[in-house]
Coordinates of C-alpha atoms in Angstrom, one line a residue:
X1 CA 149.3 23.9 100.3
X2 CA 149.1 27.5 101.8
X3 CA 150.9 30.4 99.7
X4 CA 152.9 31.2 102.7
X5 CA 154.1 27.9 102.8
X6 CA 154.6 27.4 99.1
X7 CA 156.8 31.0 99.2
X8 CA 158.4 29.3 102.0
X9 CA 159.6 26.7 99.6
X10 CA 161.2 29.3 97.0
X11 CA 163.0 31.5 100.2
X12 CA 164.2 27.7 100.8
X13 CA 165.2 27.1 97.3
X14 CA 163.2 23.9 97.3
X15 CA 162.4 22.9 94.0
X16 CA 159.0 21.7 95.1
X17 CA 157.9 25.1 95.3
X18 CA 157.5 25.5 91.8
X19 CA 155.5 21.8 91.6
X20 CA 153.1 23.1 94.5
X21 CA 152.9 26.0 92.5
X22 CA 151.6 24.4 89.4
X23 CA 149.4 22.6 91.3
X24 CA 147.7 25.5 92.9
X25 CA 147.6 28.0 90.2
X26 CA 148.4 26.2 86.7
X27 CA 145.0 26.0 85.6
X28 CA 144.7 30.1 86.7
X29 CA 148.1 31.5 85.2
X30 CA 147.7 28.8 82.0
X31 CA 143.9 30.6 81.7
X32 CA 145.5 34.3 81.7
X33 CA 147.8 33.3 79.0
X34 CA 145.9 31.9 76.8
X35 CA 143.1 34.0 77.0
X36 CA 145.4 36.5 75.2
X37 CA 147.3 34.2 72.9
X38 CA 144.7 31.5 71.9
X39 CA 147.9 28.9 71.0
X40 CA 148.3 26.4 74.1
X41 CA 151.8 25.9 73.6
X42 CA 152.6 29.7 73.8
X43 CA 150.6 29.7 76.9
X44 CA 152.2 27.0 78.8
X45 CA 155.9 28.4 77.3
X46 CA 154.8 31.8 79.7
X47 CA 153.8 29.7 82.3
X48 CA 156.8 28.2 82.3
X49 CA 158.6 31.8 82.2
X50 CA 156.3 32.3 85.3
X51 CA 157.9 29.6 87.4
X52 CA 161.6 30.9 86.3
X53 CA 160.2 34.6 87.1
X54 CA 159.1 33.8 90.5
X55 CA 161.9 31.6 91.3
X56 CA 164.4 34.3 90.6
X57 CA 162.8 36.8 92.4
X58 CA 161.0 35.5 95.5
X59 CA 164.5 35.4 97.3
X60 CA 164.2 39.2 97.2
X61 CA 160.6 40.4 98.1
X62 CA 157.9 38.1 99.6
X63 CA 154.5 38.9 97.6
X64 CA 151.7 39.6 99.8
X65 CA 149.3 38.1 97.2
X66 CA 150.7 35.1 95.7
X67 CA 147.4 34.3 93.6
X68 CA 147.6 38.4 92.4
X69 CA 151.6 38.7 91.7
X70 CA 151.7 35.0 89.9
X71 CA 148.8 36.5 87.9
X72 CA 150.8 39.9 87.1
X73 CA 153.9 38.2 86.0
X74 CA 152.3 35.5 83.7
X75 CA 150.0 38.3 82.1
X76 CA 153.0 40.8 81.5
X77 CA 155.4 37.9 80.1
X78 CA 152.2 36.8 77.9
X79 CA 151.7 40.2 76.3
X80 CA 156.0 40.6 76.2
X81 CA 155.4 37.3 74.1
X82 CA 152.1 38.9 72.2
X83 CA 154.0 42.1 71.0
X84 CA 157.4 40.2 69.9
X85 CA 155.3 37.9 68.0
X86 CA 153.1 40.7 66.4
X87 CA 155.3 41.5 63.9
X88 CA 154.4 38.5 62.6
X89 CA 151.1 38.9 62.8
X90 CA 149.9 36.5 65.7
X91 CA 147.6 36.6 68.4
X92 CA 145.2 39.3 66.5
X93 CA 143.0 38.6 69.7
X94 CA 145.1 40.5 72.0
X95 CA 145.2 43.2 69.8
X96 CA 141.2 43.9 69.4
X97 CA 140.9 43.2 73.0
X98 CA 143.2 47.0 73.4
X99 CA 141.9 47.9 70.7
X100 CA 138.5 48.3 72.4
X101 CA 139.7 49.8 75.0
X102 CA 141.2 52.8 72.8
X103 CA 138.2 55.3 73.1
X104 CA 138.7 55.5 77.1
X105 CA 141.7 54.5 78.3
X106 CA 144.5 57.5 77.4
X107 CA 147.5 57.2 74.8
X108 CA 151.0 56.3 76.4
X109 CA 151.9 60.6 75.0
X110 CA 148.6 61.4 77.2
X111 CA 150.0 59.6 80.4
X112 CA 153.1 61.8 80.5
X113 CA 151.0 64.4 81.3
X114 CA 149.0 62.8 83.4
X115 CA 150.7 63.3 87.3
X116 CA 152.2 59.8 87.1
X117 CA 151.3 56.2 86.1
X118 CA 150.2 55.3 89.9
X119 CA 147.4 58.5 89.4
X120 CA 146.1 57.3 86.8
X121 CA 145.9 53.5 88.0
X122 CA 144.4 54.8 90.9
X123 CA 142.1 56.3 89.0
X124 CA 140.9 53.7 87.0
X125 CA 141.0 51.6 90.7
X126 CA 138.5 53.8 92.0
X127 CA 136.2 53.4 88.7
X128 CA 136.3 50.1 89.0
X129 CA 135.3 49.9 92.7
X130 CA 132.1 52.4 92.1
X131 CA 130.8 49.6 90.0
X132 CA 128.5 47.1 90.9
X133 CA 130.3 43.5 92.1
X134 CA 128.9 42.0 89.0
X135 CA 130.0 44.6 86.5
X136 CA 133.3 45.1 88.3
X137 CA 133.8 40.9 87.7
X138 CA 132.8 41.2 83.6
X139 CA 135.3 44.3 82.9
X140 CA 137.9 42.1 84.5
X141 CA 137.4 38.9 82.9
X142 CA 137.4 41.0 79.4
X143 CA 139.9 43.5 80.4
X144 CA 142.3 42.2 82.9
X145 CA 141.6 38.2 82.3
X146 CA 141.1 38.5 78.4
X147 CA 138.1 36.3 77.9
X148 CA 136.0 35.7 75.1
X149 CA 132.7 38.3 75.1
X150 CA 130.5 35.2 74.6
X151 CA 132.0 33.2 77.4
X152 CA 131.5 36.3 79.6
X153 CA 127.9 36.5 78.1
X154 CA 127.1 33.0 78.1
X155 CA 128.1 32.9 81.9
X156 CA 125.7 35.3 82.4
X157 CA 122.6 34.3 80.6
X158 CA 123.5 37.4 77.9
X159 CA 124.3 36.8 73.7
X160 CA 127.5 37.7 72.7
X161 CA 125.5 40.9 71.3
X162 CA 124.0 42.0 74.5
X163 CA 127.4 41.4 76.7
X164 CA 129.0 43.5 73.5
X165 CA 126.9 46.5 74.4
X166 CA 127.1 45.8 78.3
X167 CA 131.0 46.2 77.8
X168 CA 130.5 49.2 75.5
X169 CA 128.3 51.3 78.1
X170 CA 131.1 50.2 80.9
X171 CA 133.6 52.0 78.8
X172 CA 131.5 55.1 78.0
X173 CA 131.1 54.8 81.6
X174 CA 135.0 55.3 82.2
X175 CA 135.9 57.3 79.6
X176 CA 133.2 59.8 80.9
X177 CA 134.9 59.3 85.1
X178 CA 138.6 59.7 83.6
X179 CA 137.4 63.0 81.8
X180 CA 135.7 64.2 85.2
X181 CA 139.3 63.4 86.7
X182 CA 141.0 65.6 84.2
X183 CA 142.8 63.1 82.3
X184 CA 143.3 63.1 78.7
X185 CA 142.0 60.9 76.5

């Protein structure tokens, strides 16, 4: 079914549109999840959240891209979810996945003095479009989509190793553009 007409469904307040919904983008938003939290049930518990998050809200904004915002809302409840549960210690994954992004990407006291939030977003945006289709789509599985550094490299013909250093020379590469742009890192 069509995203307009599966939005349709939620302005309608059919409960099918949250069925068409799973059936279109499960596998996606139950991917984004999980990537982050490595526990299936946790995973399919955000989905869930998803569905109730898009049902409540599509009555008052129409998303332009469904695919996109479904992807946004499942990936921000996952890491709410992440960061309630770290006290306890779970979901170490998400944690070195930031972790590696430490040396480039600035600390939430450096943001405030960056412009704004949208600046710096736009900033990064315009990184990421400089780079070559193929690098663009490896930072984004690892950074945005949270996989595993040997699924990325084993996708690509690469050893965990090599796809390791691929990702390391990426960040150099945008800590070295967000520098050039004046932010602080």
């Amino acid at each position: 079914m069509e995203d307009a007409k599966i939005i349709e469904l939620y302005w309608q307040r059919n409960e099918n549109a949250v069925a068409e919904t799973d059936r279109k983008y499960g596998t996606y938003c139950h991917a984004i999840s999980y990537n982050i939290l490595k526990i299936h049930e946790d995973a399919e518990e955000c989905v869930n959240d998803t569905y109730q998050h898009a049902w409540d809200s599509i009555p008052s904004e129409r998303p332009g891209k469904f695919k996109i915002w479904l992807g946004i809302i499942v990936r921000n409840i996952t890491i709410d979810l992440c960061r309630k549960n770290h006290a306890q210690k779970r979901y170490d994954g998400f944690h070195v996945l930031l972790s590696e992004l430490d040396d480039c990407v600035p600390s939430s006291e450096s943001i405030e003095h960056f412009a704004d939030v949208k600046a710096l977003s736009e900033c990064i945006n315009g990184w990421l479009a400089k780079l070559p289709p193929e690098d663009r789509n490896i930072f984004l599985r690892r950074y945005w989509y949270g996989e595993a550094v040997s699924a990325i490299g084993k996708s690509k013909g690469l050893s965990a190793n090599a796809m390791t250093q691929k990702l390391f020379r990426m960040r150099s590469s945008l800590k070295r553009h967000l520098e050039k742009e004046g932010v602080m890192i």
